[in-house]
XYZ file of C-alpha atoms in Angstrom:
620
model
C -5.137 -3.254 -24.833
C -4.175 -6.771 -26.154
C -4.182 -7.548 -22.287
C -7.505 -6.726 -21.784
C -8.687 -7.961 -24.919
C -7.517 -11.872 -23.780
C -8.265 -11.592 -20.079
C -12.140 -10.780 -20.989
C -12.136 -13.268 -23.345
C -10.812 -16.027 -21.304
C -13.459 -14.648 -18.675
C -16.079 -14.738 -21.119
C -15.260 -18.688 -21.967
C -14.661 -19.284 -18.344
C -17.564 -17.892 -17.437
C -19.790 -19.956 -20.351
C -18.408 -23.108 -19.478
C -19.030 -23.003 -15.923
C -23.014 -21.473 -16.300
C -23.446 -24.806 -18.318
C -22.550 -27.206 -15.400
C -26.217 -26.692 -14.006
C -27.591 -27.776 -16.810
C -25.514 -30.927 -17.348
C -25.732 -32.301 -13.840
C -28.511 -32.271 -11.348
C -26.569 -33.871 -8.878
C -27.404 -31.680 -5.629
C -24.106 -31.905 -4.268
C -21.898 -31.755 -7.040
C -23.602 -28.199 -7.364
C -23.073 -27.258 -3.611
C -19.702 -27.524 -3.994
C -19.877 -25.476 -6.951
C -21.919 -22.703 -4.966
C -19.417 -22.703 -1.955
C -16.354 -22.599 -3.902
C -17.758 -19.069 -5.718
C -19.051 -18.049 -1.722
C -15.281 -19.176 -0.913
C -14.229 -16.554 -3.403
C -16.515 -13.866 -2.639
C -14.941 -14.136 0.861
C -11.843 -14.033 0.125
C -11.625 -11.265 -2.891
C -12.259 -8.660 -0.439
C -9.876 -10.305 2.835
C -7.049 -10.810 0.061
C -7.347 -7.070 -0.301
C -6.518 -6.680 3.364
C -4.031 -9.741 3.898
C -1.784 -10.008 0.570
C -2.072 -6.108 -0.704
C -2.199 -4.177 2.486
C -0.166 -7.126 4.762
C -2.512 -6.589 7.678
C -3.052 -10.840 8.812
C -6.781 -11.149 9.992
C -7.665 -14.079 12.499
C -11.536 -12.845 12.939
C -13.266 -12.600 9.661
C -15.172 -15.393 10.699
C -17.030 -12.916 12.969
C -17.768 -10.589 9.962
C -19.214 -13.929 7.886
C -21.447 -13.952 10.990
C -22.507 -10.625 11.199
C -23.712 -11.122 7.555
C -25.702 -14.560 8.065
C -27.136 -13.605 11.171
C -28.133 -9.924 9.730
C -30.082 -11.212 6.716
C -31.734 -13.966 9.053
C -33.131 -11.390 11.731
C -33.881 -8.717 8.943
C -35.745 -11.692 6.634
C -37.620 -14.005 9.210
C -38.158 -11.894 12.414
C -38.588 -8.674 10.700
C -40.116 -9.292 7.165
C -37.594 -7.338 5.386
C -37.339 -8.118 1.485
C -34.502 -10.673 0.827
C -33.190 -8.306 -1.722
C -32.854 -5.348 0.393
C -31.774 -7.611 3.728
C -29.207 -9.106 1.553
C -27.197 -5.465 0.691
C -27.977 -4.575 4.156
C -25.675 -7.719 5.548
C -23.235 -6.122 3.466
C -23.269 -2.539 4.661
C -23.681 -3.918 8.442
C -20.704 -6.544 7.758
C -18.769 -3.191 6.243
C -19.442 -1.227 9.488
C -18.374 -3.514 11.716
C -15.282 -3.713 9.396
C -14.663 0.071 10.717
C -15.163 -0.818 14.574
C -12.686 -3.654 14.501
C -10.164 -1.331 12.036
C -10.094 1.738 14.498
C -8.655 0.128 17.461
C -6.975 -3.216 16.141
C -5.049 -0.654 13.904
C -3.277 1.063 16.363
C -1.218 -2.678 16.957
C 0.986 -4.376 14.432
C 2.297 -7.797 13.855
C 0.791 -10.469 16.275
C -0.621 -8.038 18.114
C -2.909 -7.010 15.462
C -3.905 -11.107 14.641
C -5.242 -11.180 18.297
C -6.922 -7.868 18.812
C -9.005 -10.000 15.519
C -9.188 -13.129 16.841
C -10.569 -11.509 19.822
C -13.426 -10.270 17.868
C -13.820 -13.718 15.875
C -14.324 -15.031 19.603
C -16.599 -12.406 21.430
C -19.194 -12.867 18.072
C -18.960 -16.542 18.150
C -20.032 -16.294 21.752
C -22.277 -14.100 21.603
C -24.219 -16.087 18.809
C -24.027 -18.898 21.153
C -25.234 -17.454 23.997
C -27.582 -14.912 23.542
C -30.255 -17.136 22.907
C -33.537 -14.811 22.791
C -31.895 -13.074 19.545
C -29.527 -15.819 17.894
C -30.825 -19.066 19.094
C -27.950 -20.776 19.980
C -26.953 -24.032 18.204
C -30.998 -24.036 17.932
C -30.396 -21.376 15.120
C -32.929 -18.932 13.604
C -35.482 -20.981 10.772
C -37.150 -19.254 7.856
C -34.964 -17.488 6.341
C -36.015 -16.056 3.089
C -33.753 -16.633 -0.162
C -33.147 -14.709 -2.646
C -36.023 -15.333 -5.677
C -37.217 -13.330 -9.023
C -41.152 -12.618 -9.599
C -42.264 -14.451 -6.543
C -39.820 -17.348 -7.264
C -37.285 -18.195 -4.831
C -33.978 -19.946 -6.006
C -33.386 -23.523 -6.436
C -29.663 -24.484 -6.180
C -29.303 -23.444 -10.351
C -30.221 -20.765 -9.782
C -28.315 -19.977 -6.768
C -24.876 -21.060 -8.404
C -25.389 -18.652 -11.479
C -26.676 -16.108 -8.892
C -23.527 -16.578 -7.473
C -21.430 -16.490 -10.420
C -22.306 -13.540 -11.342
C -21.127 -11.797 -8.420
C -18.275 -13.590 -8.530
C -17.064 -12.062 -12.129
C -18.740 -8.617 -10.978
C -16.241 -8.850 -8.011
C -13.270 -10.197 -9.954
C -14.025 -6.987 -12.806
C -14.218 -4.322 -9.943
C -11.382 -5.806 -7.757
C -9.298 -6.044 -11.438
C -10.106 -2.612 -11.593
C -9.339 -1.153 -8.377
C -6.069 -3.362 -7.294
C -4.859 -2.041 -10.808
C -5.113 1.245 -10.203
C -3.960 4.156 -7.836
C -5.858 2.441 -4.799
C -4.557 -1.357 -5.445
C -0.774 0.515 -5.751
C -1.228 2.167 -2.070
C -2.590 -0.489 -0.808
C 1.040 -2.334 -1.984
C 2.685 0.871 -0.710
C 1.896 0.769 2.903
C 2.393 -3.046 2.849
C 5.966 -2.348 2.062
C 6.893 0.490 3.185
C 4.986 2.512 5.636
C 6.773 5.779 5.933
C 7.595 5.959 2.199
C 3.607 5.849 1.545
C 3.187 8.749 3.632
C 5.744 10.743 2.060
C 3.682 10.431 -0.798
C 0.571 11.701 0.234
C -0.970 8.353 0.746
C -2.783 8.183 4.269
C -1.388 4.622 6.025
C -4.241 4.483 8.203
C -7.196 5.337 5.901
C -6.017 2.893 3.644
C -6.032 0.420 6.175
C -9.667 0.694 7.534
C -10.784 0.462 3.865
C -9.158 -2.444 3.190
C -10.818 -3.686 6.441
C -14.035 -2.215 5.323
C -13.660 -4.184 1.774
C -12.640 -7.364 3.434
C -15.547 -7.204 5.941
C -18.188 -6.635 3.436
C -17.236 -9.483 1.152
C -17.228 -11.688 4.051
C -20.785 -10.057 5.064
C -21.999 -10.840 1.901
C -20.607 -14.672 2.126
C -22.343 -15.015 5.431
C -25.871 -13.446 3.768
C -25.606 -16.426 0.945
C -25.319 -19.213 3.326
C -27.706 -18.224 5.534
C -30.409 -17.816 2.776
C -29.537 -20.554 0.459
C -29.642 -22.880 3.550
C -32.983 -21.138 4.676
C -31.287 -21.529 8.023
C -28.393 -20.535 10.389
C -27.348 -21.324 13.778
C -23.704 -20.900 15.836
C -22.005 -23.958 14.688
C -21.746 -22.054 11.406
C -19.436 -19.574 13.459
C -16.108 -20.673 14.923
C -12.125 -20.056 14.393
C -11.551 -22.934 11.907
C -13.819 -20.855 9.701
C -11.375 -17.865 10.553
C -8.464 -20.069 9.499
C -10.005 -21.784 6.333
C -10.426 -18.015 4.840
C -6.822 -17.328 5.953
C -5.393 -20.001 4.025
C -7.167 -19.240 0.767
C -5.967 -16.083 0.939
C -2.568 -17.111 1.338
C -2.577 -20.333 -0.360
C -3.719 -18.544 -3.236
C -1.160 -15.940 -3.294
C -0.868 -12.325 -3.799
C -2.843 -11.239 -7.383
C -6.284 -10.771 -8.117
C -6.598 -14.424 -9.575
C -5.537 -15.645 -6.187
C -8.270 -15.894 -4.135
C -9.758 -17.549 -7.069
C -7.177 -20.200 -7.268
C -7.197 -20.725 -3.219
C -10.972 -20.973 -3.597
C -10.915 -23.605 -6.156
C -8.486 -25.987 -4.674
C -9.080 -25.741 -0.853
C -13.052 -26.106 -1.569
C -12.442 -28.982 -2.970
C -9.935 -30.568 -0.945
C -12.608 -29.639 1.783
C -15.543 -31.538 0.039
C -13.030 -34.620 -0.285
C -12.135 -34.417 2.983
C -14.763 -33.344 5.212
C -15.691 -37.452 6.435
C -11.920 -36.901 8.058
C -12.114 -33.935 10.137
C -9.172 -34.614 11.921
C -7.068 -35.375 8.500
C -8.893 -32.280 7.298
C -7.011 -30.577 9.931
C -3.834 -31.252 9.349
C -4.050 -31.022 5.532
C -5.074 -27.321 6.550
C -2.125 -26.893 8.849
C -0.121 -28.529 6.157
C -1.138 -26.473 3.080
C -0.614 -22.947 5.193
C 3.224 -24.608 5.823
C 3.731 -25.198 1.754
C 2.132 -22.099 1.194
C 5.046 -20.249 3.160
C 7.749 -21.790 2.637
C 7.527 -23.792 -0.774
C 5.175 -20.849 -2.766
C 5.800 -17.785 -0.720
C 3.542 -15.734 -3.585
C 1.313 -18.662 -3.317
C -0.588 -20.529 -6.025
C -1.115 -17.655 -8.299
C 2.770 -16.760 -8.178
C 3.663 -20.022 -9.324
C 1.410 -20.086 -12.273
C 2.512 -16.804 -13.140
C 5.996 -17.974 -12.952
C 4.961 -21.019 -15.654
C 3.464 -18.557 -17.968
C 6.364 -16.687 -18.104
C 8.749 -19.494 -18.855
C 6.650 -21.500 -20.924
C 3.699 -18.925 -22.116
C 4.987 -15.421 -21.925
C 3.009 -14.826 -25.073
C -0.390 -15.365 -22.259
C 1.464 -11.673 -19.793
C 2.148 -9.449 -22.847
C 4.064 -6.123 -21.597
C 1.815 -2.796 -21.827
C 2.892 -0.849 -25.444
C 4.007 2.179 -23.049
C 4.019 5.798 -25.544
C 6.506 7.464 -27.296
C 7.922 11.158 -28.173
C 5.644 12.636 -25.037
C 6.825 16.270 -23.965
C 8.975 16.792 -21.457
C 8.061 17.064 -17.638
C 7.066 20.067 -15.706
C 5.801 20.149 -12.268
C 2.619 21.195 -11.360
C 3.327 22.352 -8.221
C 4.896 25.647 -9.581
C 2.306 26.435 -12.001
C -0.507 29.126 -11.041
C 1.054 29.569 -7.485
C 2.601 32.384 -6.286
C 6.194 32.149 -5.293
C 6.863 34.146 -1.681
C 7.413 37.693 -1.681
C 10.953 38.666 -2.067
C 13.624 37.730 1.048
C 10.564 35.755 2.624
C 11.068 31.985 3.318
C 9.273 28.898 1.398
C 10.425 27.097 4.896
C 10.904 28.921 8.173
C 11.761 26.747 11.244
C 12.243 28.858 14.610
C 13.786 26.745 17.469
C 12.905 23.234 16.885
C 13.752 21.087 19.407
C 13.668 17.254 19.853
C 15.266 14.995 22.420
C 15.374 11.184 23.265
C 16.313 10.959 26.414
C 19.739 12.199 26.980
C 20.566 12.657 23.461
C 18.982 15.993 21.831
C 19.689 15.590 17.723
C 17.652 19.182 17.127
C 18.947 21.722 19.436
C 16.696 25.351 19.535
C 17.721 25.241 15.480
C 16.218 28.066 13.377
C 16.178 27.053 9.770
C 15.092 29.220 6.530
C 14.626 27.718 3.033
C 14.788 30.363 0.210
C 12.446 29.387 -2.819
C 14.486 28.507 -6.151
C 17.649 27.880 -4.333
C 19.543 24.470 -3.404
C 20.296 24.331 0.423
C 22.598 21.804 2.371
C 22.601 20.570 5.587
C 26.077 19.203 6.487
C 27.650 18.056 9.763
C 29.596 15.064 11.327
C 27.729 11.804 11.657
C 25.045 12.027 14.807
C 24.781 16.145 14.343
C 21.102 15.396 14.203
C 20.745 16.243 10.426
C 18.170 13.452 9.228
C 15.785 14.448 12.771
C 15.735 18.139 11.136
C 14.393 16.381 8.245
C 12.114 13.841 9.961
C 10.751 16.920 11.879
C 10.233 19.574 8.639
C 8.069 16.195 6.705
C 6.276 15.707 9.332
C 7.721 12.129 10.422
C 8.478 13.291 14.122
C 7.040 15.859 15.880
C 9.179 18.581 17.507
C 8.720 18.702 21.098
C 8.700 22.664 21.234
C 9.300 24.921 18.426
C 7.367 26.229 14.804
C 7.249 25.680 11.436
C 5.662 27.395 9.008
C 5.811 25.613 5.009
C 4.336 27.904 2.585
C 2.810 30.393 5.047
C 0.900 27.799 6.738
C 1.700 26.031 10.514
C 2.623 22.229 9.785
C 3.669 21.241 12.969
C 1.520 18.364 13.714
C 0.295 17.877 10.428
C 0.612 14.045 9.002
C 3.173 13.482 6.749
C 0.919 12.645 3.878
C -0.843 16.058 4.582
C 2.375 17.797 4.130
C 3.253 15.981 1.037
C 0.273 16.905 -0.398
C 0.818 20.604 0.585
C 4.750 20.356 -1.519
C 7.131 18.901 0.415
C 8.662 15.640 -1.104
C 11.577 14.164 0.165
C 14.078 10.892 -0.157
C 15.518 8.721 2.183
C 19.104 7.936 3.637
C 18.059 4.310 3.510
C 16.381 3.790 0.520
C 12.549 2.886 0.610
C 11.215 1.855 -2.493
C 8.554 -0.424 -2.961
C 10.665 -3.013 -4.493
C 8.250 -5.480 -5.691
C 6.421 -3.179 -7.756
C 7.579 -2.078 -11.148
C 9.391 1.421 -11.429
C 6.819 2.718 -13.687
C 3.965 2.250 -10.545
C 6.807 3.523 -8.082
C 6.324 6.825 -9.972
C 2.991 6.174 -9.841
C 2.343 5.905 -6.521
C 4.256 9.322 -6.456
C 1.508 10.492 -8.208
C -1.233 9.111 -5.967
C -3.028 12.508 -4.569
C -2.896 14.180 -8.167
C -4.610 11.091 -9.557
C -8.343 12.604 -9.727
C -9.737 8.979 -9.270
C -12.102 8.387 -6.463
C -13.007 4.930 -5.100
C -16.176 4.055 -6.804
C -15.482 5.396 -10.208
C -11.701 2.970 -9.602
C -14.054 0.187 -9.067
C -15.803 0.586 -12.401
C -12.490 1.106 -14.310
C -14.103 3.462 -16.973
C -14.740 7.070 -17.932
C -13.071 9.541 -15.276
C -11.115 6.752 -13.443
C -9.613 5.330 -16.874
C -8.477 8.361 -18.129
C -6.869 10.000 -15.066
C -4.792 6.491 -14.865
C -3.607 6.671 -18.417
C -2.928 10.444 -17.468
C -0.754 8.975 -14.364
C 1.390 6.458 -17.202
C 2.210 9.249 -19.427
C 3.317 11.668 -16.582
C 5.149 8.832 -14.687
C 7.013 8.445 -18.211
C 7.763 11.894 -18.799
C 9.614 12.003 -15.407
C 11.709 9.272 -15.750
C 12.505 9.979 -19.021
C 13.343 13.440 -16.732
C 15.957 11.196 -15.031
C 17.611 8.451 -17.828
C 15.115 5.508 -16.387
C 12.953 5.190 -19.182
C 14.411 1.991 -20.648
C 13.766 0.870 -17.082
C 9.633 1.655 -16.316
C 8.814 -1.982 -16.719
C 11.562 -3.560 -14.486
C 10.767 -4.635 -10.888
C 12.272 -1.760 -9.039
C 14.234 -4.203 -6.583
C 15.835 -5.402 -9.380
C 17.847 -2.175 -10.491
C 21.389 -1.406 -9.662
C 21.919 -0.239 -6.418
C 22.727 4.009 -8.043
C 19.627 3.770 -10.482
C 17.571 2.275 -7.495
C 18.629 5.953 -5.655
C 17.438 7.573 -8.790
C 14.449 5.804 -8.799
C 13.903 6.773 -5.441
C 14.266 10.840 -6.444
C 11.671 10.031 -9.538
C 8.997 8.653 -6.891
C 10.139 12.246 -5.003
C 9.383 14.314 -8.080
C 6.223 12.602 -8.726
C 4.870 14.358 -5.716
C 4.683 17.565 -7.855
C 6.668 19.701 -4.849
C 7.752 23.343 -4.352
C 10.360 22.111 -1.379
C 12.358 18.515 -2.116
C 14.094 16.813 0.675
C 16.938 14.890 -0.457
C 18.539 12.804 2.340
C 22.037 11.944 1.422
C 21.255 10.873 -2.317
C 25.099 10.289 -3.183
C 25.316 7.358 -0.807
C 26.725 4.244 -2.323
C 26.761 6.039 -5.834
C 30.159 5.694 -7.517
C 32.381 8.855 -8.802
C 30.681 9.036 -12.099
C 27.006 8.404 -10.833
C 27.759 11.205 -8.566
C 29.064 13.466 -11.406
C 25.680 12.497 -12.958
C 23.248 13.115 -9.390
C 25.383 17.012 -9.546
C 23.363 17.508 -13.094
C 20.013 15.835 -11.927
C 19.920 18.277 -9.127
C 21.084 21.283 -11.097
C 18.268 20.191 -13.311
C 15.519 20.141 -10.823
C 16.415 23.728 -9.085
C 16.519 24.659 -12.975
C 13.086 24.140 -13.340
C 11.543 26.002 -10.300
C 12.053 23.396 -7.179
C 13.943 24.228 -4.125
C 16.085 21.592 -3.186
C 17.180 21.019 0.866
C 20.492 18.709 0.829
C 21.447 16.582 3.135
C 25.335 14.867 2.130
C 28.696 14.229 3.077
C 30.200 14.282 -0.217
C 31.546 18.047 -0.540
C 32.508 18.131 -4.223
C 28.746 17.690 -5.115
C 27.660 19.736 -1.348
C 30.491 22.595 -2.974
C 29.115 21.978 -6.508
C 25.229 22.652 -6.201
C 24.831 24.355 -3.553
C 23.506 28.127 -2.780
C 23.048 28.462 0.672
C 25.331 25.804 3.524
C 24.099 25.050 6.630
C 26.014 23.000 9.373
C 24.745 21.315 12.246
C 26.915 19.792 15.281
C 25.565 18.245 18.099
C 22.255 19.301 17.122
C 22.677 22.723 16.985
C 23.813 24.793 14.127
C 27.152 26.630 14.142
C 27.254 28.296 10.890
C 25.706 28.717 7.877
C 26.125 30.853 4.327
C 27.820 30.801 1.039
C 29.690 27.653 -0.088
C 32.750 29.568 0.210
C 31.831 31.505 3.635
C 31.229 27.945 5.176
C 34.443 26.907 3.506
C 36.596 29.427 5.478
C 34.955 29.209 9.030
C 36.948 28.281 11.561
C 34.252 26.216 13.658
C 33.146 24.294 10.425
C 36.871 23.314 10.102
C 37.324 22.082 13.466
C 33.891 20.809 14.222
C 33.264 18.972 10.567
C 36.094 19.210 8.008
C 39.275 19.112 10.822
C 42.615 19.338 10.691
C 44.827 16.284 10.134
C 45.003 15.221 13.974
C 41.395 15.888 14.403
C 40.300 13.128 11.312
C 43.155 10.836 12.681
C 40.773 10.602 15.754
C 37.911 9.660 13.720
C 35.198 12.527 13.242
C 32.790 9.657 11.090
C 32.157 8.106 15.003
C 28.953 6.620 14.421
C 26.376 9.370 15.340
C 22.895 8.926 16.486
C 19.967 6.413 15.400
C 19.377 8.359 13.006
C 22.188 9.423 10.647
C 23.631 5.779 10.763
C 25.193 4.346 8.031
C 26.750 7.851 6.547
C 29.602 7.555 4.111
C 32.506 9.016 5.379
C 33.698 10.991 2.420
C 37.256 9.863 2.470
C 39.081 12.006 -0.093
C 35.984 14.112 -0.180
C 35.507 15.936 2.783
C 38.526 18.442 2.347
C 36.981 21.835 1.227
């Protein structure tokens, strides 16, 4: 609370002191500059949404400036539309086109995605050029009607508190939302794709809204120039424009108060140096190369950096609660568990091969509710694919599975998660920058009732279901020992408390079927000792655990049901002690003394690399 107490009255002074420039100067240009660096901003709020939070690079936003400015000049002086209504419309058309460029240029990644946008950048800025009946060329389009109150249209005062004010609007809602459950998926897919979705948090929606956010602000840029200037025409529109909004973004660095920063300085720098267009160049490329390298969380990471060091009184910590009640999933409450002897999880003969090598051989699997289950095998028996396959990660090339009574073959990942099945990974995928209290968090993301425009306003509905999400996000990792821990940067943990961290974000997902994919790995004797309790713990309150691990003093310790898997298929399964005893689980997995002198840890398949041999363990 003290937070938001000083950040809205710094914005409030801020604010105040910058509404008074207009009337201390009438100097025309000294007042453009002032206008461009808050259009600067407006642009780049919504494409540092898109570039910093979700890490998808944009070369083309240039194009969606220009679908703005030129929608606003049709709608205004070809059309007689009111400004006012011409000016959201440039938004909502900007927006659109957001979603045509985000449904295809999604489907790349990397560079790949940076040209499918530059691409668009260059097909508008030609066709603005060319199509001279509608755009008028370089000519451009005249009479473009600004934005005015009772019949009065805006001198350049009024344009740069016009602008102002949806400049703090913007920075409010974007504090908002980026603060919330969307602003911590958006950080989720940018760092770790597969992990989102095994949250419940849809990768590719999220993606076409940032798009749709970053296109709109841009749209609304493009709208301000074009009717402040009364005038557009195509040398508005080309790649350096592209570029210029690039660099803010990532000169300014990755926080809300970045684009702000970037806007600030580069504007300026731009007014200073726009009689040297060729040294205004290179300062460009120069700046993006010290953004990088020298300030890889840009300007805004930096300052934050000073505060703490010098101000740390300026980033107070949140005063988290005390004494709340202890956890209990939701997941279990008001459902019905499956009759008796019938399956939570029934797999009939899934099958998945790449290439020559077949990890999931014609294997039937059934998961009993309330019970822990293990999946054990040498390295390469194909026991991560049978997990990949039942969360939805790869699809089975021929067989069914049925979670729940209902046919999830096919189903995203997210979709599944949301449906009760949470799972861990064998290498872990956290979302290290973030703090461990918002890894829970995100956990939490589809039983956050908090919908996009009620995020944006930060109040009522949205507020409360996001203190809601702290005090459950507590409660489990006070579940799990990490309480001490919520306000740490998760990537900053010890190595076994980053694994527990890892089964909090699971647990947060509120499911009836947990996946745990070697969990032991890289934990020492005693954290293991502890991970035996944590797991007794969770099947003691309702959830069925499935077990992948090669450490058999916790496999022998927790376990109700064994299965074992060998070169994809599975050649036994029962009781701890039934699985103890057969003889093709001894030779094929545990071995005799000549068989582990010949190595049975021999690497295995893509995807059960990097498996502890459990040296001293593995005798049953």
């Amino acid at each position: 609370m003290k937070g938001e107490l000083k950040h809205y009255s710094w914005l409030i002074v801020i604010t105040v002191l910058v509404a008074c420039v207009p009337l201390a100067t009438s100097n025309d240009f000294h007042l453009r500059v002032l206008f461009l660096i808050g259009v600067n901003y407006i642009a780049a709020s919504g494409l540092n949404v898109l570039v910093n939070y979700t890490g998808q690079k944009s070369l083309g936003h240039a194009g969606l400036f220009a679908v703005g400015a030129y929608a606003v000049a049709l709608l205004t002086a070809r059309w007689g539309w009111n400004p006012w209504a011409a000016f959201a419309m440039a938004g909502v058309l900007a927006g659109l086109f957001g979603v045509v460029i985000a449904l295809p240029a999604l489907r790349v990644k990397g560079p790949a995605l940076a040209m499918v946008t530059i691409g668009f950048g260059i097909v508008v800025e030609k066709i603005v050029s060319e199509w001279q009946d509608v755009f008028a060329g370089q000519q451009g389009i005249y009479g473009v009607i600004p934005l005015g109150i009772g019949g009065q249209m805006f001198g350049t005062r009024h344009w740069v508190w016009f602008v102002l004010a949806l400049c703090v609007l913007l920075h409010v809602m974007f504090r908002y939302l980026l603060d919330g459950r969307f602003g911590r998926a958006f950080l989720a897919v940018n760092t770790a794709e597969v992990a989102a979705e095994s949250v419940g948090v849809s990768v590719y929606r999220f993606k076409v809204l940032a798009f749709v956010i970053s296109a709109f602000t841009c749209g609304i840029a493009g709208a301000l120039i074009a009717q402040q200037n009364q005038y557009i025409n195509s040398d508005f529109i080309n790649f350096n424009l592209s570029i210029f909004f690039l660099l803010i973004v990532l000169f300014g660095g990755n926080s809300v108060y970045g684009p702000l920063l970037g806007a600030v300085v580069l504007t300026l720098l731009d007014s200073l140096l726009s009689r040297w267009p060729d040294v205004q160049h290179f300062t460009y490329g120069a700046l993006l190369l010290f953004a990088l390298y020298a300030m890889p969380n840009g300007l805004a990471g930096f300052v934050r950096r000073l505060a703490r060091r010098f101000a740390p009184g300026l980033m107070p910590q949140e005063v988290l609660p005390q004494d709340l009640p202890p956890w209990q999933p939701r997941s279990l409450a008001g459902q019905a568990s499956p009759a008796g002897g019938e399956a939570l999880l029934d797999g009939r003969g899934l099958y998945k091969a790449y290439g020559g090598v077949v990890p999931t051989n014609e294997v039937d699997i059934r998961i009993r509710p309330g019970h822990v289950h293990s999946l054990i095998g040498p390295n390469g028996a194909g026991k991560t694919t049978l997990l990949n396959i039942l969360s939805g990660i790869v699809v089975p090339e021929r067989g069914t599975i049925r979670f729940d009574g209902r046919d999830i073959v096919g189903v995203s990942t997210n979709r599944i998660a949301r449906m009760g099945l949470g799972r861990t990974f064998q290498n872990l995928r956290l979302f290290s920058d973030m703090s461990v209290l918002d890894n829970v968090k995100v956990g939490l993301h589809a039983h956050i009732d908090a919908g996009f425009f009620s995020s944006l306003l930060g109040v009522g509905k949205a507020r409360r279901a996001e203190l809601a999400a702290r005090d459950e996000a507590l409660q489990i990792l006070d579940r799990l020992h990490l309480r001490d821990k919520a306000q740490e940067i998760a990537g900053n943990l010890p190595y076994g408390l980053q694994r527990r961290l890892e089964l909090a974000r699971a647990l947060a997902t509120h499911p009836r079927l947990l996946l745990l994919d070697e969990p032991a790995a890289g934990l020492n004797p005693q954290e293991t000792q502890e991970l035996i309790q944590v797991i007794a713990r969770i099947r003691d309150i309702g959830i069925t655990v499935l077990l992948i691990e090669h450490h058999m003093d916790l496999v022998m310790a927790v376990s109700d049901h064994v299965i074992v898997l060998d070169y994809g298929q599975k050649i036994a399964e029962g009781t701890p002690a039934e699985v103890q005893n057969n003889p093709r689980v001894i030779a094929a997995y545990l071995g005799s003394e000549d068989e582990e002198d010949d190595g049975v840890n021999d690497g295995g398949d893509g995807d059960d690399q990097q498996h502890q041999g459990a040296a001293g363990g593995q005798h049953v």
